[in-house]
Short mmCIF file of C-alpha atoms and ligand atoms in Angstrom, two decimals:
data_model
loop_
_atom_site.label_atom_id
_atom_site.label_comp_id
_atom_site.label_asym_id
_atom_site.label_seq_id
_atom_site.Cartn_x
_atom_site.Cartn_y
_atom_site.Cartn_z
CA UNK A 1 5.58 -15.49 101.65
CA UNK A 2 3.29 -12.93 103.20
CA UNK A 3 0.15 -13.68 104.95
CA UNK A 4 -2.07 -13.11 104.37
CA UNK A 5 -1.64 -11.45 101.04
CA UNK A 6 -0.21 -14.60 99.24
CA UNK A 7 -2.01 -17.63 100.82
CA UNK A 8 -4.02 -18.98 98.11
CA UNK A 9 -7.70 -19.23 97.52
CA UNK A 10 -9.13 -22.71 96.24
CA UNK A 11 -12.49 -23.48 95.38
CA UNK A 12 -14.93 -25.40 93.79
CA UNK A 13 -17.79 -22.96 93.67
CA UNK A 14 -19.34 -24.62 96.87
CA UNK A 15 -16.84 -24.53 99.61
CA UNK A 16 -14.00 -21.55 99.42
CA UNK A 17 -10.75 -22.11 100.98
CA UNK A 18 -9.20 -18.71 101.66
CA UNK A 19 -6.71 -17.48 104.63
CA UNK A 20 -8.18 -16.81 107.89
CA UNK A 21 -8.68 -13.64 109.58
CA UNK A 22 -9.85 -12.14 112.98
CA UNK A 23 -13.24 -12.16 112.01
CA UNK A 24 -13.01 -16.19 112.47
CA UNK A 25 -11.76 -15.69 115.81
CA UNK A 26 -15.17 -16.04 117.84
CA UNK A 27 -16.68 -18.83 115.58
CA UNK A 28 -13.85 -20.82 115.49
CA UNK A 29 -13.85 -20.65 119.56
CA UNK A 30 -17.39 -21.65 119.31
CA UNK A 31 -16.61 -24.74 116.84
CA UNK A 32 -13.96 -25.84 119.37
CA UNK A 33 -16.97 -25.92 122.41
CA UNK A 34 -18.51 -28.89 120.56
CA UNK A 35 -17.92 -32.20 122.55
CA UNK A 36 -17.28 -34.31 119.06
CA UNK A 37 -14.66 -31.44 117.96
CA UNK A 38 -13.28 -32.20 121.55
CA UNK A 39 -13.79 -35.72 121.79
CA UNK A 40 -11.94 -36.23 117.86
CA UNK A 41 -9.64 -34.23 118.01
CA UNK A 42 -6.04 -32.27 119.66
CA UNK A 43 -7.52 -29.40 120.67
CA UNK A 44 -6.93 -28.27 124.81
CA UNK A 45 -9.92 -28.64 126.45
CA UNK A 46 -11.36 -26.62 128.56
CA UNK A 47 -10.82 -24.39 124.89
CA UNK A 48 -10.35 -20.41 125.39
CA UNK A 49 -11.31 -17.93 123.29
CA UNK A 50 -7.04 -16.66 124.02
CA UNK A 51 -6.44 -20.78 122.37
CA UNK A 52 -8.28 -19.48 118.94
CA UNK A 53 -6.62 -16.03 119.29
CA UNK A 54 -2.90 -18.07 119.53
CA UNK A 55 -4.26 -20.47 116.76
CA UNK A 56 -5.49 -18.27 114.09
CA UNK A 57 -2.92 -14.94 114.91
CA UNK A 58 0.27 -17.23 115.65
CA UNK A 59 0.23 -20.50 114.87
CA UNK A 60 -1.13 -19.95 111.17
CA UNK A 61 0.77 -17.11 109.46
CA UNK A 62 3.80 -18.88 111.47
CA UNK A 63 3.03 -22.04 109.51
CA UNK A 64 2.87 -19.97 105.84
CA UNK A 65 5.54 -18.28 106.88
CA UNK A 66 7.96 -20.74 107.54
CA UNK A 67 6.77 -23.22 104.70
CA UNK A 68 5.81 -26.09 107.90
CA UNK A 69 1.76 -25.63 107.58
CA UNK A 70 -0.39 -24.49 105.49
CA UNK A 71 -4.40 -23.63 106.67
CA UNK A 72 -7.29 -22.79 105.39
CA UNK A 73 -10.40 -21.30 106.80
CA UNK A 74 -13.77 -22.95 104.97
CA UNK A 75 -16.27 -20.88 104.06
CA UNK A 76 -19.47 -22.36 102.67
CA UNK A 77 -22.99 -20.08 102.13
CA UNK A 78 -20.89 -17.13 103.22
CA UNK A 79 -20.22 -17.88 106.52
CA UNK A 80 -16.16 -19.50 107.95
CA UNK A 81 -17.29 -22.65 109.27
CA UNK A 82 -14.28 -24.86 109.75
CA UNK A 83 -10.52 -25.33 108.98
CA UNK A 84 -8.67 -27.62 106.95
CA UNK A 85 -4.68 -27.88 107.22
CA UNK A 86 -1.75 -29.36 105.36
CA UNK A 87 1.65 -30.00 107.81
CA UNK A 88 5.10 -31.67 107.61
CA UNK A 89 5.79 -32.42 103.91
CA UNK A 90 9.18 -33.13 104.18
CA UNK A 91 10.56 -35.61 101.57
CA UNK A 92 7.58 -35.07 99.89
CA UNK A 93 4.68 -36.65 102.67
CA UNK A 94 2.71 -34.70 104.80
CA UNK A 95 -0.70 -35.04 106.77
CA UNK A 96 -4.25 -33.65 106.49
CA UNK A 97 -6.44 -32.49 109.85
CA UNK A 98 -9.74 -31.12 109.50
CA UNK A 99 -12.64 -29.87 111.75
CA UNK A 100 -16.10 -28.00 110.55
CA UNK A 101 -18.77 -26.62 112.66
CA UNK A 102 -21.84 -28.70 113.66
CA UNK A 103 -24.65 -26.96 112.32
CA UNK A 104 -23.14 -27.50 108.68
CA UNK A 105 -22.03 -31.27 109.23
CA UNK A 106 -23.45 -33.59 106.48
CA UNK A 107 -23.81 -31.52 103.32
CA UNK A 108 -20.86 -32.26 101.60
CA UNK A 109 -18.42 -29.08 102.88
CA UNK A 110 -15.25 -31.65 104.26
CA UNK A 111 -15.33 -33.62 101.86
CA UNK A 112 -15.04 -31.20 98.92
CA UNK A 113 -12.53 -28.91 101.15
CA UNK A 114 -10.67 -32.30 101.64
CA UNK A 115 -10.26 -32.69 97.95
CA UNK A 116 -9.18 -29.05 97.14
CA UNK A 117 -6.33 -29.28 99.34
CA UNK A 118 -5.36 -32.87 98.37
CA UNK A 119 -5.32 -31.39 94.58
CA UNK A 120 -2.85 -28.45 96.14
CA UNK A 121 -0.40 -30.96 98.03
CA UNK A 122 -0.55 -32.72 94.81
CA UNK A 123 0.19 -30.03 92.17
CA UNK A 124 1.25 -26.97 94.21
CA UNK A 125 3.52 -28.34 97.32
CA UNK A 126 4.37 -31.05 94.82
CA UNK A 127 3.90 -33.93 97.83
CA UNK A 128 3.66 -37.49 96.64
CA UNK A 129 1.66 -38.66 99.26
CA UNK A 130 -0.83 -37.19 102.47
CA UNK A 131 -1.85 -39.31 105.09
CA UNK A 132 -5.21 -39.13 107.14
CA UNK A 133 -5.17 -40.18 110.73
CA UNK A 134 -8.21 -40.42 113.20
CA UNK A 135 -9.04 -41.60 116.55
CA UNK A 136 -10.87 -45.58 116.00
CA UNK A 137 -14.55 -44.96 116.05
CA UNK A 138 -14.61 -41.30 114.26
CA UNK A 139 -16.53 -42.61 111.12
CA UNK A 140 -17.62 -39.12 110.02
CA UNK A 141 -14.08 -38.51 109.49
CA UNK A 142 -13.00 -41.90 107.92
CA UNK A 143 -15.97 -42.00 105.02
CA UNK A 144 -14.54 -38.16 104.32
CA UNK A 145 -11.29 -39.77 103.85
CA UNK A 146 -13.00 -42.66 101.97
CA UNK A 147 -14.48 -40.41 99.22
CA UNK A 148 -11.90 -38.75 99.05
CA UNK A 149 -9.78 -41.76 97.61
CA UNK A 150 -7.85 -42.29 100.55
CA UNK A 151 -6.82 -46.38 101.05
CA UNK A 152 -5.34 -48.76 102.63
CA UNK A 153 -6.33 -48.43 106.25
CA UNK A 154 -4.89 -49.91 108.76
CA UNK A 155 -5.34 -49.41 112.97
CA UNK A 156 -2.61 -48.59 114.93
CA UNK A 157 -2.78 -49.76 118.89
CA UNK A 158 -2.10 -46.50 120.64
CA UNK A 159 -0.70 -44.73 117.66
CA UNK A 160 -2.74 -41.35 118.63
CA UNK A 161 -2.68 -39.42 121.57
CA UNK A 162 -5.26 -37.06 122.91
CA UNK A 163 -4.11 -34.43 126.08
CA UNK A 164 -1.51 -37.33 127.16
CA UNK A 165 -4.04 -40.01 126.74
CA UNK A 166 -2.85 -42.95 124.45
CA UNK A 167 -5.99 -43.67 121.82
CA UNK A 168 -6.27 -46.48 119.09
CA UNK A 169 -6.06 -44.43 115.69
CA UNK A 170 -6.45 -44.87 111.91
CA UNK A 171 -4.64 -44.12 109.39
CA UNK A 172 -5.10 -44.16 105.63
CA UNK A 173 -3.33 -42.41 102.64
CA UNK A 174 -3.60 -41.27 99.42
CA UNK A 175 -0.93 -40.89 96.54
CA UNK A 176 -0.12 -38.56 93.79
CA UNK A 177 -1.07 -40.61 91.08
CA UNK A 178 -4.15 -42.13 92.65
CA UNK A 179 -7.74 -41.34 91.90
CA UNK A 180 -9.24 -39.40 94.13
CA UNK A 181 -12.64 -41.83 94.41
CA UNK A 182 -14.07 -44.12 96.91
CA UNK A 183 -11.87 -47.39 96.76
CA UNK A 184 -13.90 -50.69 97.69
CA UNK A 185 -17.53 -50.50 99.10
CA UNK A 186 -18.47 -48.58 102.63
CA UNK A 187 -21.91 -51.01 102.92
CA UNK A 188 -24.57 -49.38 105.16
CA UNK A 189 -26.94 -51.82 106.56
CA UNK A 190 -30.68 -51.51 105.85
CA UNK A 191 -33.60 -52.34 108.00
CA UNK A 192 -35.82 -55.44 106.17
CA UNK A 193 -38.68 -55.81 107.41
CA UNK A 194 -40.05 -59.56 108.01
CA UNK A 195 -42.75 -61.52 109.33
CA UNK A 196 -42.47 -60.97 113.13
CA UNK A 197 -38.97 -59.55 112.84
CA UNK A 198 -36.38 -57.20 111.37
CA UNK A 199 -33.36 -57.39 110.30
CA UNK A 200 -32.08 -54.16 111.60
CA UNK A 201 -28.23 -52.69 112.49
CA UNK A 202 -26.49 -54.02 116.07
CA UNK A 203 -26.63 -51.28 119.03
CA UNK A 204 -25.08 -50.52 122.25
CA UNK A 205 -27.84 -51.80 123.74
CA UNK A 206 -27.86 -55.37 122.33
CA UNK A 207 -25.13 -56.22 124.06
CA UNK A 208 -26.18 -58.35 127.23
CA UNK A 209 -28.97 -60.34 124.72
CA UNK A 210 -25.62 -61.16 122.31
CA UNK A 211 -23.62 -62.42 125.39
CA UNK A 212 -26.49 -64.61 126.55
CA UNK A 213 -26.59 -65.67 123.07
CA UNK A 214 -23.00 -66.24 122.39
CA UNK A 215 -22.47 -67.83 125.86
CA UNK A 216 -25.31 -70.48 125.22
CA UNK A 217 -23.99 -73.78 124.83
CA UNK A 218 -24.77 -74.88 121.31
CA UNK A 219 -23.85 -71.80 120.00
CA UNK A 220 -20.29 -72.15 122.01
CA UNK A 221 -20.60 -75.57 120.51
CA UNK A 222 -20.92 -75.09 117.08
CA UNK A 223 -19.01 -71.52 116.99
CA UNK A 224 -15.68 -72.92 118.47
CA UNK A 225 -14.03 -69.86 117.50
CA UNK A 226 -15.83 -67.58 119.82
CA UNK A 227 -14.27 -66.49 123.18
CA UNK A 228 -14.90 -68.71 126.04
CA UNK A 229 -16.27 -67.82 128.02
CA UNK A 230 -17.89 -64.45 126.66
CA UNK A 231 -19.05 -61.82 128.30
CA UNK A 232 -20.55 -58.33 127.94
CA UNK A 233 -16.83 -56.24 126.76
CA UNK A 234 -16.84 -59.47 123.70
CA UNK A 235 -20.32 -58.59 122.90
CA UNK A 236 -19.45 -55.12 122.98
CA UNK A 237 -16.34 -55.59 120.76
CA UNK A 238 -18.46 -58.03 118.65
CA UNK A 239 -20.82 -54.87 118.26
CA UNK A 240 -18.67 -52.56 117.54
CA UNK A 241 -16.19 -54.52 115.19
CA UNK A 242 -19.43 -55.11 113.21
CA UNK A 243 -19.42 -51.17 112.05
CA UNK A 244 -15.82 -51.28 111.13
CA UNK A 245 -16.12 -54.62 108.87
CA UNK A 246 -19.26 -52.66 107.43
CA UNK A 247 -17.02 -49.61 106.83
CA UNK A 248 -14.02 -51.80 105.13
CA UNK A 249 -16.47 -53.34 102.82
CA UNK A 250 -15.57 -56.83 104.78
CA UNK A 251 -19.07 -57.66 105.45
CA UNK A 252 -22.33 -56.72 106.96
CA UNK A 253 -24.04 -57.82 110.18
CA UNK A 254 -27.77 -57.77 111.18
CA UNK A 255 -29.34 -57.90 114.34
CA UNK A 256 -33.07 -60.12 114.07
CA UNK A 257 -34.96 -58.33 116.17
CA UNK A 258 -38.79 -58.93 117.39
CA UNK A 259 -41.04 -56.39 115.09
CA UNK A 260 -42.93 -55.34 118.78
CA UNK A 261 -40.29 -55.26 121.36
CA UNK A 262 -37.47 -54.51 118.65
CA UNK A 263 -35.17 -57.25 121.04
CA UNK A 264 -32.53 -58.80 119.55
CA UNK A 265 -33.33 -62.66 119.02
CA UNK A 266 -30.21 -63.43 116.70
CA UNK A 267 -27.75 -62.44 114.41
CA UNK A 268 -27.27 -62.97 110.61
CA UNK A 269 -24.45 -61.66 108.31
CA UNK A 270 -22.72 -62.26 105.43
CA UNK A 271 -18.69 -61.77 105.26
CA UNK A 272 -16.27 -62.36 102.91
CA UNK A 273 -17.19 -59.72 100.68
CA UNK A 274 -13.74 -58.40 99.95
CA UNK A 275 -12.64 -61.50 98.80
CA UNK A 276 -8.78 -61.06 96.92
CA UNK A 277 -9.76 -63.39 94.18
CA UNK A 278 -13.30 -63.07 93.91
CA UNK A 279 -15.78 -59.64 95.16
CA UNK A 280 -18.95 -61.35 94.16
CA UNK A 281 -19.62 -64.02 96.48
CA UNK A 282 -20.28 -63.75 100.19
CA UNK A 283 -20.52 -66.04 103.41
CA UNK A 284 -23.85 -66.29 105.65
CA UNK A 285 -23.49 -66.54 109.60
CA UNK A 286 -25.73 -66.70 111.86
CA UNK A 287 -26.74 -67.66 115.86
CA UNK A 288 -30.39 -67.34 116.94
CA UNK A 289 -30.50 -66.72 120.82
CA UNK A 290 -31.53 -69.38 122.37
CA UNK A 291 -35.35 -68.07 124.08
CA UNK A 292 -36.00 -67.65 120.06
CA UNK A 293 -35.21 -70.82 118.46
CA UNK A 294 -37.06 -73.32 116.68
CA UNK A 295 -39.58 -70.56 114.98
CA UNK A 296 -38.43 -70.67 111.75
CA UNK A 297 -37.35 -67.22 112.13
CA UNK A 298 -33.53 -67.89 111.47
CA UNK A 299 -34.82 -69.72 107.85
CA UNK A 300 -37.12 -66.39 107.27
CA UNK A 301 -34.21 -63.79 108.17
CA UNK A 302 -31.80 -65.84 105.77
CA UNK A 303 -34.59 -65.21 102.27
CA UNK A 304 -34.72 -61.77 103.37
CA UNK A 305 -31.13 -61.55 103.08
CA UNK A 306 -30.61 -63.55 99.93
CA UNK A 307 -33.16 -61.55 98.25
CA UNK A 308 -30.82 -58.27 98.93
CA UNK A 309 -27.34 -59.91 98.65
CA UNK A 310 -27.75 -60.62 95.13
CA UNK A 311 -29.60 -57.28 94.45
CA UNK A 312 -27.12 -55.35 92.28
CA UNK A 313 -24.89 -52.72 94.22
CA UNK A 314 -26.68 -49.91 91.86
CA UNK A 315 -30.04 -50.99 93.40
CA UNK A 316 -28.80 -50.79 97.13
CA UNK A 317 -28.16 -54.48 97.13
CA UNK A 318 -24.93 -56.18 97.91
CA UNK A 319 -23.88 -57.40 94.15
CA UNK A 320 -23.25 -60.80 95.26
CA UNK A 321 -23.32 -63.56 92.43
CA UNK A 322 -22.51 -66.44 95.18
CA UNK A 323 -23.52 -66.79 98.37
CA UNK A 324 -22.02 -69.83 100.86
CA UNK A 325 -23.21 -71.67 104.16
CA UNK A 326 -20.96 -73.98 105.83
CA UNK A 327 -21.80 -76.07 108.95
CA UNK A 328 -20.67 -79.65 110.53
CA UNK A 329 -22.74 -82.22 108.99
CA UNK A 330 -23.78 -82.92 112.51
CA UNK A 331 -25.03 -79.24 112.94
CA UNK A 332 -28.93 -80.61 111.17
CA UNK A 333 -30.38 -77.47 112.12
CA UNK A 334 -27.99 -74.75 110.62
CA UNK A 335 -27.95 -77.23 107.15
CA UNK A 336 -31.68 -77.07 107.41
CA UNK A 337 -31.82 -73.28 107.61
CA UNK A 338 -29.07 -73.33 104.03
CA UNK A 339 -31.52 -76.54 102.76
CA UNK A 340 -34.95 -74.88 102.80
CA UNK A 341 -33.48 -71.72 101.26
CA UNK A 342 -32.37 -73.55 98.08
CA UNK A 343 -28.81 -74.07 98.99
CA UNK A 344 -27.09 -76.88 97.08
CA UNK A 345 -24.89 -78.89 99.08
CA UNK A 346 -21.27 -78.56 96.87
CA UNK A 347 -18.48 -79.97 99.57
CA UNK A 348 -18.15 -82.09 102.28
CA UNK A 349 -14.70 -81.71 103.65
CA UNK A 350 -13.26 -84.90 106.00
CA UNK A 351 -12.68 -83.59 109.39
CA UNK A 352 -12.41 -79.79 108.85
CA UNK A 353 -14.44 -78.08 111.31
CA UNK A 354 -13.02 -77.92 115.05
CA UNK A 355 -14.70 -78.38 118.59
CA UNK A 356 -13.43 -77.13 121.29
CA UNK A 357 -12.97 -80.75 122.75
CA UNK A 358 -10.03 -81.58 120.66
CA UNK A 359 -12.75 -83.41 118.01
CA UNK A 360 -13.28 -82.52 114.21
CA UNK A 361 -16.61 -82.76 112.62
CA UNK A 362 -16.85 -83.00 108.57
CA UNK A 363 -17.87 -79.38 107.05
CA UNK A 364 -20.55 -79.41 104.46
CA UNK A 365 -20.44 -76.25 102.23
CA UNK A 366 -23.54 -75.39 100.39
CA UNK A 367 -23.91 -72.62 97.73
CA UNK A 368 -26.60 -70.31 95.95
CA UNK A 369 -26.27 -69.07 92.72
CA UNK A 370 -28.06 -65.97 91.60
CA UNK A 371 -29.10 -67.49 88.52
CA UNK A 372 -30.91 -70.30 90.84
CA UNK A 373 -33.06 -67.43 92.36
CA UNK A 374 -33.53 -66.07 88.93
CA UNK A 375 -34.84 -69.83 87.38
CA UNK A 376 -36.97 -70.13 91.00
C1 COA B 401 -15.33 -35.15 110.37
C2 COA B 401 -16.02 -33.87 109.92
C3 COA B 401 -14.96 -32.86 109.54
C4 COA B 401 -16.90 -34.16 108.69
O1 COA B 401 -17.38 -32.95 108.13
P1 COA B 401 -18.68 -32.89 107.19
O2 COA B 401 -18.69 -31.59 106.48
O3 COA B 401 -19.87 -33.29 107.97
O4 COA B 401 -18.32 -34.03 106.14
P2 COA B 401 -19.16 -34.42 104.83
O5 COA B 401 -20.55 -33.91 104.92
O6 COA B 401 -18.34 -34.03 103.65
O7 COA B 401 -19.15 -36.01 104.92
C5 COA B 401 -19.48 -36.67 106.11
C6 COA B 401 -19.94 -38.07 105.77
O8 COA B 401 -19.85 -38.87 106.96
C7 COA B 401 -21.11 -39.44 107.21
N1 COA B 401 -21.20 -39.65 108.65
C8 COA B 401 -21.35 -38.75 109.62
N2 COA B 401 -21.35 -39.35 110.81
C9 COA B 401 -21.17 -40.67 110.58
C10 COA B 401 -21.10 -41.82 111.40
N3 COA B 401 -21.18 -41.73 112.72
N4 COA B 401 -20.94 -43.03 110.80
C11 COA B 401 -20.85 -43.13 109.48
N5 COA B 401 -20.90 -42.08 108.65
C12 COA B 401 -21.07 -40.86 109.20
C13 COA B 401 -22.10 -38.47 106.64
O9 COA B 401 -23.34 -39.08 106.43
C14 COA B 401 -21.39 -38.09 105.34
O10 COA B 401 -21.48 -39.10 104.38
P3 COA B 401 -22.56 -39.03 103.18
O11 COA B 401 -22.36 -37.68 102.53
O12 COA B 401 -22.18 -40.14 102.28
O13 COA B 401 -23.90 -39.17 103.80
C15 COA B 401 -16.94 -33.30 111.03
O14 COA B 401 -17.79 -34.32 111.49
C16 COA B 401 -16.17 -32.74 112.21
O15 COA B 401 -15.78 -31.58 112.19
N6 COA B 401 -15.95 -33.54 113.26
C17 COA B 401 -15.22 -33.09 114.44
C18 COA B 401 -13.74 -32.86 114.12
C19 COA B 401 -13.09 -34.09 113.51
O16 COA B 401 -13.45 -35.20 113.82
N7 COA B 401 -12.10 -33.86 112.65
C20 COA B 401 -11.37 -34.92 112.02
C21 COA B 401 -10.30 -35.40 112.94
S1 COA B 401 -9.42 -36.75 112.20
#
């Protein structure tokens, strides 16, 4: 194998993937400046112009070389602006990194360099399987691994580390015979706009308005599965676990929020969307804080929803078919909120719902159809 005579050159007429040479040097050194390369990724930071030098003179023809690596520089409109690598392989598995320059982020470029070189560990290197792995929280990366087919994620506690720094990490794979497609739903979560509200994504900066929420006593009282007591890191986990369950396909969270002051005044979701035996029906949630209850806006924020939960997935709607509410029977103003909004009440289970006194409350279920909206 020389290099860089005999690396390969893939492409799909968009993106080229062809061997690197000293030209890429400098913007390569530039890429590696970026705080979200540096924050995502291996790469020594401060990074030197003699780290690219090493990288693209040494470390890459060593890699062809020696059959361990394989990289390719992207180039896209002409210009290198990124790398893409294969490494390991032995028995057959190997993983994919990544990295492309900020000014091109968004059009497309990793995710069709990511599928070139999945195609060449496939049907070149002959691998059976490439794994993706990424610090928790680097979405941009994970829904480039979603389209690309990859599956089966799962977190791993402190499997990454970053310049001797344990980090939470990802990790999702891909096999030989697998499609190379989006597997399950990535939901994103639209802004509705409502009378005196919107149902808009959580922030950051919701945080101390959901732990004053989720701290309240009726909500503690009829959530008994909430932390207790909760404070501002469960509200910020609560936040943040929201994206990921959005990501999965799991489910997908709202913040109500005042149409003026855009403050959070409760929550509404539905969940259950990946359900094993059935992917059309789906769960509603909600809390209201307390400063906003008793304005009908819980009962408004739930027809919003409805409307675009049943709303085919084609249309930007959720797909749903069913759609559930379950609350103690003693809970008279969550079965109002399900009652008003044309909820049938189905079950009634004996003693099913727990309090955090030791006590059981019966749990009423109630369901929507999507033919009931449909016959008004
Ligand atoms: C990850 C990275 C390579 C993606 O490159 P890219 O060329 O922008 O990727 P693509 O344009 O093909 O796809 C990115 C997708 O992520 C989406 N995205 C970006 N940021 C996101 C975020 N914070 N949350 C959710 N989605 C996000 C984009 O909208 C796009 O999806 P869309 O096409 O459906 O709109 C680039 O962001 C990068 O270099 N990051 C720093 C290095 C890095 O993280 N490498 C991977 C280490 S595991």
């Amino acid at each position: 194998m020389r290099f860089p005579e005999d690396v390969p050159v893939l492409s799909d007429n968009v993106v080229t993937l062809r061997a690197h040479t000293a030209d890429d040097i400098d913007p390569a050194y530039r890429m590696c400046q970026d705080p979200v390369m540096q924050e995502w990724t291996t790469i020594p930071v401060p990074y030197l112009r003699e780290h690219a030098v090493g990288y693209l003179t040494e470390v890459i023809p060593a890699g062809w070389q020696a059959n361990t690596s394989w990289a390719w520089a992207i180039e896209y409109a002409g210009a290198y602006v990124g790398t893409i690598d294969l490494r390991d392989g032995v028995g057959g598995v190997g993983e994919v990194g990544f990295a492309v320059s900020p000014e091109v982020r968004g059009n497309g470029v990793m995710t069709r360099a990511l599928r070139l070189v999945v195609r060449y560990a496939f049907d070149v290197l002959d691998w059976k399987r490439v794994i993706w792995r990424a610090y928790v929280g680097n979405f941009a990366s994970r829904r480039v691994a979603w389209k690309v087919g990859f599956r089966g994620l799962v977190t791993i506690p402190g499997g990454g580390q970053s310049r001797g720094v344990r980090k939470d990490e990802w990790v999702a794979t891909v096999g030989r015979d697998d499609e190379l497609e989006p597997q399950g739903n990535w939901w994103t979560v639209p802004v509705l706009e409502g009378d005196g509200f919107r149902l808009r994504p959580l922030r950051e900066s919701d945080a101390q308005r959901v732990m004053e929420a989720c701290s309240d006593e009726r909500t503690q009282h009829w959530l008994s599965g909430m932390p207790s007591p909760y404070g501002l890191d469960d509200a910020k986990g609560f936040i943040d676990s929201r994206q990921d369950a959005a990501a999965g396909g799991e489910a997908v969270a709202w913040a109500i929020a005042d149409a003026e002051s855009d403050e959070l005044l409760g929550n509404v979701s539905v969940f259950g969307l990946n359900g094993r035996m059935d992917r059309t029906r789906g769960e509603i949630g909600y809390w209201m804080h307390p400063e906003a209850r008793g304005r009908k806006v819980m009962t408004s924020a739930v027809q919003l929803l409805i409307a675009f939960a049943f709303r085919p997935v084609e249309d930007g709607g959720l797909g749903r078919r069913r759609l559930l509410v379950r609350c103690a029977d003693v809970n008279t103003a969550s079965a109002h909120v399900a009652e008003v909004n044309g909820f049938t009440k189905v079950g009634d289970e004996r003693a099913a719902d727990p309090r955090r006194d030791g006590s059981y409350d019966n749990l009423l279920t109630y369901d929507l159809l999507a033919e009931d909206v449909l016959r008004g």
